[in-house]
Amino acid sequence: MDAGNSKTDVALLGADGSVLGTARGGGFRPPVVGVRAAVDGLAEAVGRAHAAAAAATPGGGTTRRAPLPVRHVMACLANADLPVEGEQLAAALTERGWGEQVTVHNDTFAVLRAGLTAPDGDAAPCGVAVVCGAGINCVGIRADGRTARFPAIGRLSGDWGGGGGLGEEALWHAARAEDGRGEPTLLRTALPAHFGLDSMYALIEAMHLGRIPHARRLELAPVLFAVAARGDAVADSLVARMAEEVVTMAVVALRRLELLEAEVPVLLGGGILAAGQPLLDDRVTRLLAQRAPRAVPRVVRARPVLGAALLGLDALGTPVAAHERARRYFTGEHPAAPADPQAPDGTQVPDTGATVG
């Protein structure tokens, strides 16, 4: 399973890499709702994945059947940032009895594993991933199993950026531009215009009073990139800083793993890095070439549940052919497994082609 802040994807696989059933659930936010309630949300999606697999079994139909036995539960979870959080979540999942073994990783590891292709070595994956979605995080892994990671819990742990951080910074600069405390910037008019408002004062009021939900600040990152593309110095400086943060995290992870001189992939995922923003992409590529010239940057657009599936197959020591079979399914090169008939919005959820978010 890959459980992020906004959605959860569950897949039930055979040890040969075949995908037997899938389901999509809501966001996974134990800091907000508590561990038990968050795992309850996973349980609902896990049940539907089993139901999809049972329905696809010859003679299964819609008859209620016992869940298939599971050897290993590979859970890549948002908010599993500190070791103690991973231990708590692993204990909660083990208590459910979903499988013989349970492994919990931070969800950034799913993006890392999803981006490592067969030529990178399915038998011994090695690389670094930087995920820039609502926030920012970075992990790395060596072929010998050593890992590097960051706490990644926001400003408290030294993080900056992501869609949320960029939106906050854009608002700060735009507010100061409007009242004269800061440099002039087109953000002053572009940000309120995005919400149909005519001034930063009106936007500040609407956000402060809750008429515009806090979560909608994530919408401001694309506005920032559009303003930067018009040559705005303030917006451009924020894009430059974002590129600096991405590359700094990647280089530190490479150094910790003693991979700075090795030819290894640096995977770039999450909504910000997978969106194809030329100003950001060009800077990241240029800075990485300067500071880690042997690193091979690669954007990850596969769904991170693929990475969770591959990590599960890794744990079972399955042949490379099993990895290939799973990869073909999740990248749309294989006949589809049963789709989840009860996605949260009442529609079927496609299992291919989505951008990492």
PDB file of N, CA and C in Angstrom, residues 96-184:
ATOM      1  N   ARG A  96      -3.776  -5.809  13.067  1.00  0.00           N
ATOM      2  CA  ARG A  96      -4.922  -6.119  12.195  1.00  0.00           C
ATOM      3  C   ARG A  96      -4.848  -7.529  11.619  1.00  0.00           C
ATOM      4  N   GLY A  97      -3.663  -8.144  11.634  1.00  0.00           N
ATOM      5  CA  GLY A  97      -3.546  -9.502  11.109  1.00  0.00           C
ATOM      6  C   GLY A  97      -3.686  -9.597   9.609  1.00  0.00           C
ATOM      7  N   TRP A  98      -3.262  -8.552   8.888  1.00  0.00           N
ATOM      8  CA  TRP A  98      -3.417  -8.551   7.434  1.00  0.00           C
ATOM      9  C   TRP A  98      -2.402  -9.428   6.724  1.00  0.00           C
ATOM     10  N   GLY A  99      -1.318  -9.774   7.384  1.00  0.00           N
ATOM     11  CA  GLY A  99      -0.297 -10.600   6.749  1.00  0.00           C
ATOM     12  C   GLY A  99       0.643 -11.186   7.780  1.00  0.00           C
ATOM     13  N   GLU A 100       1.455 -12.138   7.329  1.00  0.00           N
ATOM     14  CA  GLU A 100       2.390 -12.804   8.239  1.00  0.00           C
ATOM     15  C   GLU A 100       3.463 -11.833   8.738  1.00  0.00           C
ATOM     16  N   GLN A 101       3.893 -10.927   7.870  1.00  0.00           N
ATOM     17  CA  GLN A 101       4.903  -9.938   8.225  1.00  0.00           C
ATOM     18  C   GLN A 101       4.430  -8.555   7.792  1.00  0.00           C
ATOM     19  N   VAL A 102       4.894  -7.536   8.499  1.00  0.00           N
ATOM     20  CA  VAL A 102       4.563  -6.149   8.166  1.00  0.00           C
ATOM     21  C   VAL A 102       5.843  -5.324   8.150  1.00  0.00           C
ATOM     22  N   THR A 103       6.022  -4.545   7.094  1.00  0.00           N
ATOM     23  CA  THR A 103       7.121  -3.583   7.024  1.00  0.00           C
ATOM     24  C   THR A 103       6.527  -2.217   6.741  1.00  0.00           C
ATOM     25  N   VAL A 104       6.962  -1.219   7.496  1.00  0.00           N
ATOM     26  CA  VAL A 104       6.509   0.156   7.285  1.00  0.00           C
ATOM     27  C   VAL A 104       7.688   1.007   6.840  1.00  0.00           C
ATOM     28  N   HIS A 105       7.497   1.736   5.745  1.00  0.00           N
ATOM     29  CA  HIS A 105       8.460   2.723   5.261  1.00  0.00           C
ATOM     30  C   HIS A 105       7.749   4.067   5.145  1.00  0.00           C
ATOM     31  N   ASN A 106       8.497   5.137   5.191  1.00  0.00           N
ATOM     32  CA  ASN A 106       7.949   6.425   4.781  1.00  0.00           C
ATOM     33  C   ASN A 106       7.565   6.341   3.310  1.00  0.00           C
ATOM     34  N   ASP A 107       6.519   7.064   2.899  1.00  0.00           N
ATOM     35  CA  ASP A 107       6.035   6.937   1.522  1.00  0.00           C
ATOM     36  C   ASP A 107       7.022   7.424   0.473  1.00  0.00           C
ATOM     37  N   THR A 108       8.049   8.183   0.871  1.00  0.00           N
ATOM     38  CA  THR A 108       9.062   8.614  -0.090  1.00  0.00           C
ATOM     39  C   THR A 108       9.822   7.417  -0.650  1.00  0.00           C
ATOM     40  N   PHE A 109       9.951   6.349   0.141  1.00  0.00           N
ATOM     41  CA  PHE A 109      10.623   5.151  -0.355  1.00  0.00           C
ATOM     42  C   PHE A 109       9.844   4.523  -1.511  1.00  0.00           C
ATOM     43  N   ALA A 110       8.522   4.682  -1.527  1.00  0.00           N
ATOM     44  CA  ALA A 110       7.731   4.146  -2.639  1.00  0.00           C
ATOM     45  C   ALA A 110       8.071   4.871  -3.932  1.00  0.00           C
ATOM     46  N   VAL A 111       8.241   6.188  -3.854  1.00  0.00           N
ATOM     47  CA  VAL A 111       8.621   6.949  -5.052  1.00  0.00           C
ATOM     48  C   VAL A 111      10.006   6.531  -5.519  1.00  0.00           C
ATOM     49  N   LEU A 112      10.933   6.374  -4.564  1.00  0.00           N
ATOM     50  CA  LEU A 112      12.284   5.942  -4.912  1.00  0.00           C
ATOM     51  C   LEU A 112      12.254   4.602  -5.641  1.00  0.00           C
ATOM     52  N   ARG A 113      11.548   3.636  -5.074  1.00  0.00           N
ATOM     53  CA  ARG A 113      11.553   2.300  -5.684  1.00  0.00           C
ATOM     54  C   ARG A 113      10.806   2.284  -7.004  1.00  0.00           C
ATOM     55  N   ALA A 114       9.743   3.097  -7.117  1.00  0.00           N
ATOM     56  CA  ALA A 114       9.001   3.154  -8.378  1.00  0.00           C
ATOM     57  C   ALA A 114       9.865   3.693  -9.504  1.00  0.00           C
ATOM     58  N   GLY A 115      10.804   4.590  -9.179  1.00  0.00           N
ATOM     59  CA  GLY A 115      11.631   5.199 -10.205  1.00  0.00           C
ATOM     60  C   GLY A 115      12.838   4.392 -10.613  1.00  0.00           C
ATOM     61  N   LEU A 116      13.167   3.353  -9.847  1.00  0.00           N
ATOM     62  CA  LEU A 116      14.310   2.508 -10.180  1.00  0.00           C
ATOM     63  C   LEU A 116      13.855   1.456 -11.175  1.00  0.00           C
ATOM     64  N   THR A 117      14.358   1.521 -12.388  1.00  0.00           N
ATOM     65  CA  THR A 117      13.940   0.610 -13.443  1.00  0.00           C
ATOM     66  C   THR A 117      14.791  -0.650 -13.421  1.00  0.00           C
ATOM     67  N   ALA A 118      14.430  -1.607 -14.246  1.00  0.00           N
ATOM     68  CA  ALA A 118      15.139  -2.883 -14.282  1.00  0.00           C
ATOM     69  C   ALA A 118      16.652  -2.725 -14.499  1.00  0.00           C
ATOM     70  N   PRO A 119      17.111  -1.851 -15.418  1.00  0.00           N
ATOM     71  CA  PRO A 119      18.558  -1.706 -15.589  1.00  0.00           C
ATOM     72  C   PRO A 119      19.282  -1.207 -14.344  1.00  0.00           C
ATOM     73  N   ASP A 120      18.559  -0.548 -13.412  1.00  0.00           N
ATOM     74  CA  ASP A 120      19.188  -0.085 -12.176  1.00  0.00           C
ATOM     75  C   ASP A 120      19.466  -1.251 -11.231  1.00  0.00           C
ATOM     76  N   GLY A 121      18.862  -2.405 -11.498  1.00  0.00           N
ATOM     77  CA  GLY A 121      19.103  -3.571 -10.673  1.00  0.00           C
ATOM     78  C   GLY A 121      17.969  -3.871  -9.722  1.00  0.00           C
ATOM     79  N   ASP A 122      16.986  -4.675 -10.162  1.00  0.00           N
ATOM     80  CA  ASP A 122      15.885  -5.030  -9.279  1.00  0.00           C
ATOM     81  C   ASP A 122      16.362  -5.868  -8.098  1.00  0.00           C
ATOM     82  N   ALA A 123      17.453  -6.604  -8.317  1.00  0.00           N
ATOM     83  CA  ALA A 123      17.936  -7.468  -7.242  1.00  0.00           C
ATOM     84  C   ALA A 123      18.591  -6.677  -6.118  1.00  0.00           C
ATOM     85  N   ALA A 124      19.128  -5.489  -6.439  1.00  0.00           N
ATOM     86  CA  ALA A 124      19.821  -4.675  -5.433  1.00  0.00           C
ATOM     87  C   ALA A 124      19.624  -3.201  -5.766  1.00  0.00           C
ATOM     88  N   PRO A 125      18.438  -2.656  -5.494  1.00  0.00           N
ATOM     89  CA  PRO A 125      18.139  -1.266  -5.866  1.00  0.00           C
ATOM     90  C   PRO A 125      19.066  -0.271  -5.175  1.00  0.00           C
ATOM     91  N   CYS A 126      19.419   0.790  -5.907  1.00  0.00           N
ATOM     92  CA  CYS A 126      20.329   1.804  -5.387  1.00  0.00           C
ATOM     93  C   CYS A 126      19.980   3.141  -6.020  1.00  0.00           C
ATOM     94  N   GLY A 127      19.837   4.187  -5.215  1.00  0.00           N
ATOM     95  CA  GLY A 127      19.536   5.508  -5.754  1.00  0.00           C
ATOM     96  C   GLY A 127      19.072   6.450  -4.663  1.00  0.00           C
ATOM     97  N   VAL A 128      18.747   7.673  -5.073  1.00  0.00           N
ATOM     98  CA  VAL A 128      18.252   8.718  -4.178  1.00  0.00           C
ATOM     99  C   VAL A 128      16.993   9.299  -4.794  1.00  0.00           C
ATOM    100  N   ALA A 129      16.017   9.610  -3.961  1.00  0.00           N
ATOM    101  CA  ALA A 129      14.781  10.242  -4.448  1.00  0.00           C
ATOM    102  C   ALA A 129      14.507  11.498  -3.648  1.00  0.00           C
ATOM    103  N   VAL A 130      14.117  12.556  -4.351  1.00  0.00           N
ATOM    104  CA  VAL A 130      13.622  13.775  -3.722  1.00  0.00           C
ATOM    105  C   VAL A 130      12.172  13.934  -4.153  1.00  0.00           C
ATOM    106  N   VAL A 131      11.293  14.025  -3.180  1.00  0.00           N
ATOM    107  CA  VAL A 131       9.866  14.177  -3.459  1.00  0.00           C
ATOM    108  C   VAL A 131       9.440  15.567  -3.021  1.00  0.00           C
ATOM    109  N   CYS A 132       8.871  16.289  -3.951  1.00  0.00           N
ATOM    110  CA  CYS A 132       8.429  17.654  -3.686  1.00  0.00           C
ATOM    111  C   CYS A 132       6.965  17.743  -4.092  1.00  0.00           C
ATOM    112  N   GLY A 133       6.087  17.556  -3.107  1.00  0.00           N
ATOM    113  CA  GLY A 133       4.656  17.660  -3.330  1.00  0.00           C
ATOM    114  C   GLY A 133       4.130  18.808  -2.509  1.00  0.00           C
ATOM    115  N   ALA A 134       3.285  18.517  -1.529  1.00  0.00           N
ATOM    116  CA  ALA A 134       2.860  19.562  -0.601  1.00  0.00           C
ATOM    117  C   ALA A 134       4.035  20.030   0.243  1.00  0.00           C
ATOM    118  N   GLY A 135       4.920  19.092   0.583  1.00  0.00           N
ATOM    119  CA  GLY A 135       6.145  19.402   1.303  1.00  0.00           C
ATOM    120  C   GLY A 135       7.329  18.863   0.535  1.00  0.00           C
ATOM    121  N   ILE A 136       8.425  18.594   1.244  1.00  0.00           N
ATOM    122  CA  ILE A 136       9.619  18.081   0.581  1.00  0.00           C
ATOM    123  C   ILE A 136      10.263  17.025   1.465  1.00  0.00           C
ATOM    124  N   ASN A 137      10.805  15.999   0.826  1.00  0.00           N
ATOM    125  CA  ASN A 137      11.475  14.933   1.556  1.00  0.00           C
ATOM    126  C   ASN A 137      12.484  14.280   0.622  1.00  0.00           C
ATOM    127  N   CYS A 138      13.408  13.544   1.202  1.00  0.00           N
ATOM    128  CA  CYS A 138      14.442  12.883   0.417  1.00  0.00           C
ATOM    129  C   CYS A 138      14.857  11.610   1.137  1.00  0.00           C
ATOM    130  N   VAL A 139      15.042  10.527   0.375  1.00  0.00           N
ATOM    131  CA  VAL A 139      15.584   9.284   0.915  1.00  0.00           C
ATOM    132  C   VAL A 139      16.559   8.703  -0.093  1.00  0.00           C
ATOM    133  N   GLY A 140      17.426   7.842   0.391  1.00  0.00           N
ATOM    134  CA  GLY A 140      18.364   7.157  -0.486  1.00  0.00           C
ATOM    135  C   GLY A 140      18.600   5.750  -0.001  1.00  0.00           C
ATOM    136  N   ILE A 141      19.030   4.889  -0.904  1.00  0.00           N
ATOM    137  CA  ILE A 141      19.304   3.499  -0.545  1.00  0.00           C
ATOM    138  C   ILE A 141      20.504   3.007  -1.342  1.00  0.00           C
ATOM    139  N   ARG A 142      21.361   2.225  -0.696  1.00  0.00           N
ATOM    140  CA  ARG A 142      22.478   1.557  -1.353  1.00  0.00           C
ATOM    141  C   ARG A 142      22.096   0.115  -1.665  1.00  0.00           C
ATOM    142  N   ALA A 143      22.864  -0.499  -2.555  1.00  0.00           N
ATOM    143  CA  ALA A 143      22.607  -1.893  -2.904  1.00  0.00           C
ATOM    144  C   ALA A 143      22.775  -2.815  -1.708  1.00  0.00           C
ATOM    145  N   ASP A 144      23.598  -2.391  -0.714  1.00  0.00           N
ATOM    146  CA  ASP A 144      23.791  -3.231   0.466  1.00  0.00           C
ATOM    147  C   ASP A 144      22.713  -3.022   1.531  1.00  0.00           C
ATOM    148  N   GLY A 145      21.712  -2.185   1.226  1.00  0.00           N
ATOM    149  CA  GLY A 145      20.599  -1.971   2.134  1.00  0.00           C
ATOM    150  C   GLY A 145      20.714  -0.753   3.024  1.00  0.00           C
ATOM    151  N   ARG A 146      21.859  -0.096   3.063  1.00  0.00           N
ATOM    152  CA  ARG A 146      21.985   1.129   3.850  1.00  0.00           C
ATOM    153  C   ARG A 146      21.070   2.206   3.292  1.00  0.00           C
ATOM    154  N   THR A 147      20.502   3.006   4.188  1.00  0.00           N
ATOM    155  CA  THR A 147      19.592   4.068   3.756  1.00  0.00           C
ATOM    156  C   THR A 147      20.014   5.412   4.334  1.00  0.00           C
ATOM    157  N   ALA A 148      19.536   6.462   3.710  1.00  0.00           N
ATOM    158  CA  ALA A 148      19.694   7.829   4.212  1.00  0.00           C
ATOM    159  C   ALA A 148      18.343   8.493   4.136  1.00  0.00           C
ATOM    160  N   ARG A 149      17.988   9.254   5.157  1.00  0.00           N
ATOM    161  CA  ARG A 149      16.703   9.938   5.153  1.00  0.00           C
ATOM    162  C   ARG A 149      16.766  11.156   6.057  1.00  0.00           C
ATOM    163  N   PHE A 150      15.724  11.962   6.007  1.00  0.00           N
ATOM    164  CA  PHE A 150      15.598  13.174   6.798  1.00  0.00           C
ATOM    165  C   PHE A 150      14.318  13.097   7.632  1.00  0.00           C
ATOM    166  N   PRO A 151      14.246  13.793   8.770  1.00  0.00           N
ATOM    167  CA  PRO A 151      12.992  13.793   9.540  1.00  0.00           C
ATOM    168  C   PRO A 151      11.806  14.320   8.726  1.00  0.00           C
ATOM    169  N   ALA A 152      12.041  15.395   7.968  1.00  0.00           N
ATOM    170  CA  ALA A 152      11.031  15.914   7.032  1.00  0.00           C
ATOM    171  C   ALA A 152       9.688  16.196   7.684  1.00  0.00           C
ATOM    172  N   ILE A 153       9.716  16.968   8.772  1.00  0.00           N
ATOM    173  CA  ILE A 153       8.454  17.339   9.416  1.00  0.00           C
ATOM    174  C   ILE A 153       8.225  18.851   9.354  1.00  0.00           C
ATOM    175  N   GLY A 154       8.878  19.507   8.400  1.00  0.00           N
ATOM    176  CA  GLY A 154       8.643  20.933   8.198  1.00  0.00           C
ATOM    177  C   GLY A 154       9.780  21.807   8.697  1.00  0.00           C
ATOM    178  N   ARG A 155       9.464  23.051   8.983  1.00  0.00           N
ATOM    179  CA  ARG A 155      10.492  23.994   9.398  1.00  0.00           C
ATOM    180  C   ARG A 155      11.219  23.535  10.656  1.00  0.00           C
ATOM    181  N   LEU A 156      10.517  22.809  11.522  1.00  0.00           N
ATOM    182  CA  LEU A 156      11.136  22.317  12.744  1.00  0.00           C
ATOM    183  C   LEU A 156      12.355  21.449  12.452  1.00  0.00           C
ATOM    184  N   SER A 157      12.328  20.715  11.353  1.00  0.00           N
ATOM    185  CA  SER A 157      13.458  19.861  10.985  1.00  0.00           C
ATOM    186  C   SER A 157      14.291  20.462   9.852  1.00  0.00           C
ATOM    187  N   GLY A 158      14.146  21.771   9.631  1.00  0.00           N
ATOM    188  CA  GLY A 158      14.995  22.467   8.670  1.00  0.00           C
ATOM    189  C   GLY A 158      14.536  22.407   7.232  1.00  0.00           C
ATOM    190  N   ASP A 159      13.281  22.026   6.990  1.00  0.00           N
ATOM    191  CA  ASP A 159      12.795  21.891   5.616  1.00  0.00           C
ATOM    192  C   ASP A 159      12.246  23.214   5.083  1.00  0.00           C
ATOM    193  N   TRP A 160      12.330  23.363   3.779  1.00  0.00           N
ATOM    194  CA  TRP A 160      11.753  24.537   3.121  1.00  0.00           C
ATOM    195  C   TRP A 160      11.243  24.107   1.752  1.00  0.00           C
ATOM    196  N   GLY A 161      10.073  24.611   1.398  1.00  0.00           N
ATOM    197  CA  GLY A 161       9.588  24.403   0.036  1.00  0.00           C
ATOM    198  C   GLY A 161       8.438  23.434  -0.069  1.00  0.00           C
ATOM    199  N   GLY A 162       8.325  22.823  -1.240  1.00  0.00           N
ATOM    200  CA  GLY A 162       7.138  22.054  -1.574  1.00  0.00           C
ATOM    201  C   GLY A 162       6.021  23.001  -1.962  1.00  0.00           C
ATOM    202  N   GLY A 163       4.907  22.455  -2.398  1.00  0.00           N
ATOM    203  CA  GLY A 163       3.794  23.299  -2.822  1.00  0.00           C
ATOM    204  C   GLY A 163       3.282  24.189  -1.715  1.00  0.00           C
ATOM    205  N   GLY A 164       3.209  23.641  -0.488  1.00  0.00           N
ATOM    206  CA  GLY A 164       2.742  24.447   0.640  1.00  0.00           C
ATOM    207  C   GLY A 164       3.705  25.572   0.972  1.00  0.00           C
ATOM    208  N   GLY A 165       4.993  25.254   1.020  1.00  0.00           N
ATOM    209  CA  GLY A 165       5.993  26.271   1.328  1.00  0.00           C
ATOM    210  C   GLY A 165       6.067  27.362   0.278  1.00  0.00           C
ATOM    211  N   LEU A 166       5.995  26.972  -0.991  1.00  0.00           N
ATOM    212  CA  LEU A 166       6.029  27.973  -2.066  1.00  0.00           C
ATOM    213  C   LEU A 166       4.810  28.886  -2.001  1.00  0.00           C
ATOM    214  N   GLY A 167       3.641  28.302  -1.707  1.00  0.00           N
ATOM    215  CA  GLY A 167       2.438  29.131  -1.583  1.00  0.00           C
ATOM    216  C   GLY A 167       2.543  30.126  -0.452  1.00  0.00           C
ATOM    217  N   GLU A 168       3.067  29.686   0.698  1.00  0.00           N
ATOM    218  CA  GLU A 168       3.233  30.588   1.852  1.00  0.00           C
ATOM    219  C   GLU A 168       4.197  31.718   1.518  1.00  0.00           C
ATOM    220  N   GLU A 169       5.301  31.387   0.877  1.00  0.00           N
ATOM    221  CA  GLU A 169       6.292  32.415   0.535  1.00  0.00           C
ATOM    222  C   GLU A 169       5.725  33.404  -0.482  1.00  0.00           C
ATOM    223  N   ALA A 170       4.984  32.884  -1.450  1.00  0.00           N
ATOM    224  CA  ALA A 170       4.387  33.766  -2.450  1.00  0.00           C
ATOM    225  C   ALA A 170       3.414  34.742  -1.791  1.00  0.00           C
ATOM    226  N   LEU A 171       2.601  34.257  -0.856  1.00  0.00           N
ATOM    227  CA  LEU A 171       1.671  35.129  -0.138  1.00  0.00           C
ATOM    228  C   LEU A 171       2.417  36.192   0.670  1.00  0.00           C
ATOM    229  N   TRP A 172       3.494  35.805   1.324  1.00  0.00           N
ATOM    230  CA  TRP A 172       4.274  36.731   2.151  1.00  0.00           C
ATOM    231  C   TRP A 172       4.823  37.874   1.303  1.00  0.00           C
ATOM    232  N   HIS A 173       5.432  37.530   0.180  1.00  0.00           N
ATOM    233  CA  HIS A 173       6.010  38.564  -0.690  1.00  0.00           C
ATOM    234  C   HIS A 173       4.922  39.437  -1.303  1.00  0.00           C
ATOM    235  N   ALA A 174       3.810  38.829  -1.684  1.00  0.00           N
ATOM    236  CA  ALA A 174       2.729  39.599  -2.306  1.00  0.00           C
ATOM    237  C   ALA A 174       2.110  40.573  -1.307  1.00  0.00           C
ATOM    238  N   ALA A 175       1.939  40.148  -0.053  1.00  0.00           N
ATOM    239  CA  ALA A 175       1.376  41.024   0.972  1.00  0.00           C
ATOM    240  C   ALA A 175       2.283  42.226   1.220  1.00  0.00           C
ATOM    241  N   ARG A 176       3.584  41.979   1.276  1.00  0.00           N
ATOM    242  CA  ARG A 176       4.533  43.071   1.515  1.00  0.00           C
ATOM    243  C   ARG A 176       4.646  44.000   0.303  1.00  0.00           C
ATOM    244  N   ALA A 177       4.462  43.461  -0.885  1.00  0.00           N
ATOM    245  CA  ALA A 177       4.473  44.300  -2.079  1.00  0.00           C
ATOM    246  C   ALA A 177       3.264  45.227  -2.088  1.00  0.00           C
ATOM    247  N   GLU A 178       2.133  44.748  -1.602  1.00  0.00           N
ATOM    248  CA  GLU A 178       0.927  45.568  -1.622  1.00  0.00           C
ATOM    249  C   GLU A 178       1.008  46.750  -0.660  1.00  0.00           C
ATOM    250  N   ASP A 179       1.583  46.528   0.521  1.00  0.00           N
ATOM    251  CA  ASP A 179       1.598  47.635   1.490  1.00  0.00           C
ATOM    252  C   ASP A 179       2.903  48.431   1.495  1.00  0.00           C
ATOM    253  N   GLY A 180       3.838  48.063   0.610  1.00  0.00           N
ATOM    254  CA  GLY A 180       5.052  48.861   0.474  1.00  0.00           C
ATOM    255  C   GLY A 180       6.251  48.396   1.275  1.00  0.00           C
ATOM    256  N   ARG A 181       6.109  47.335   2.074  1.00  0.00           N
ATOM    257  CA  ARG A 181       7.245  46.853   2.854  1.00  0.00           C
ATOM    258  C   ARG A 181       8.217  46.023   2.022  1.00  0.00           C
ATOM    259  N   GLY A 182       7.753  45.519   0.888  1.00  0.00           N
ATOM    260  CA  GLY A 182       8.598  44.634   0.090  1.00  0.00           C
ATOM    261  C   GLY A 182       8.773  45.105  -1.338  1.00  0.00           C
ATOM    262  N   GLU A 183       9.522  44.291  -2.096  1.00  0.00           N
ATOM    263  CA  GLU A 183       9.781  44.613  -3.498  1.00  0.00           C
ATOM    264  C   GLU A 183       8.501  44.473  -4.326  1.00  0.00           C
ATOM    265  N   PRO A 184       8.384  45.257  -5.373  1.00  0.00           N
ATOM    266  CA  PRO A 184       7.248  45.072  -6.288  1.00  0.00           C
ATOM    267  C   PRO A 184       7.305  43.684  -6.927  1.00  0.00           C
TER     268      PRO A 184
END
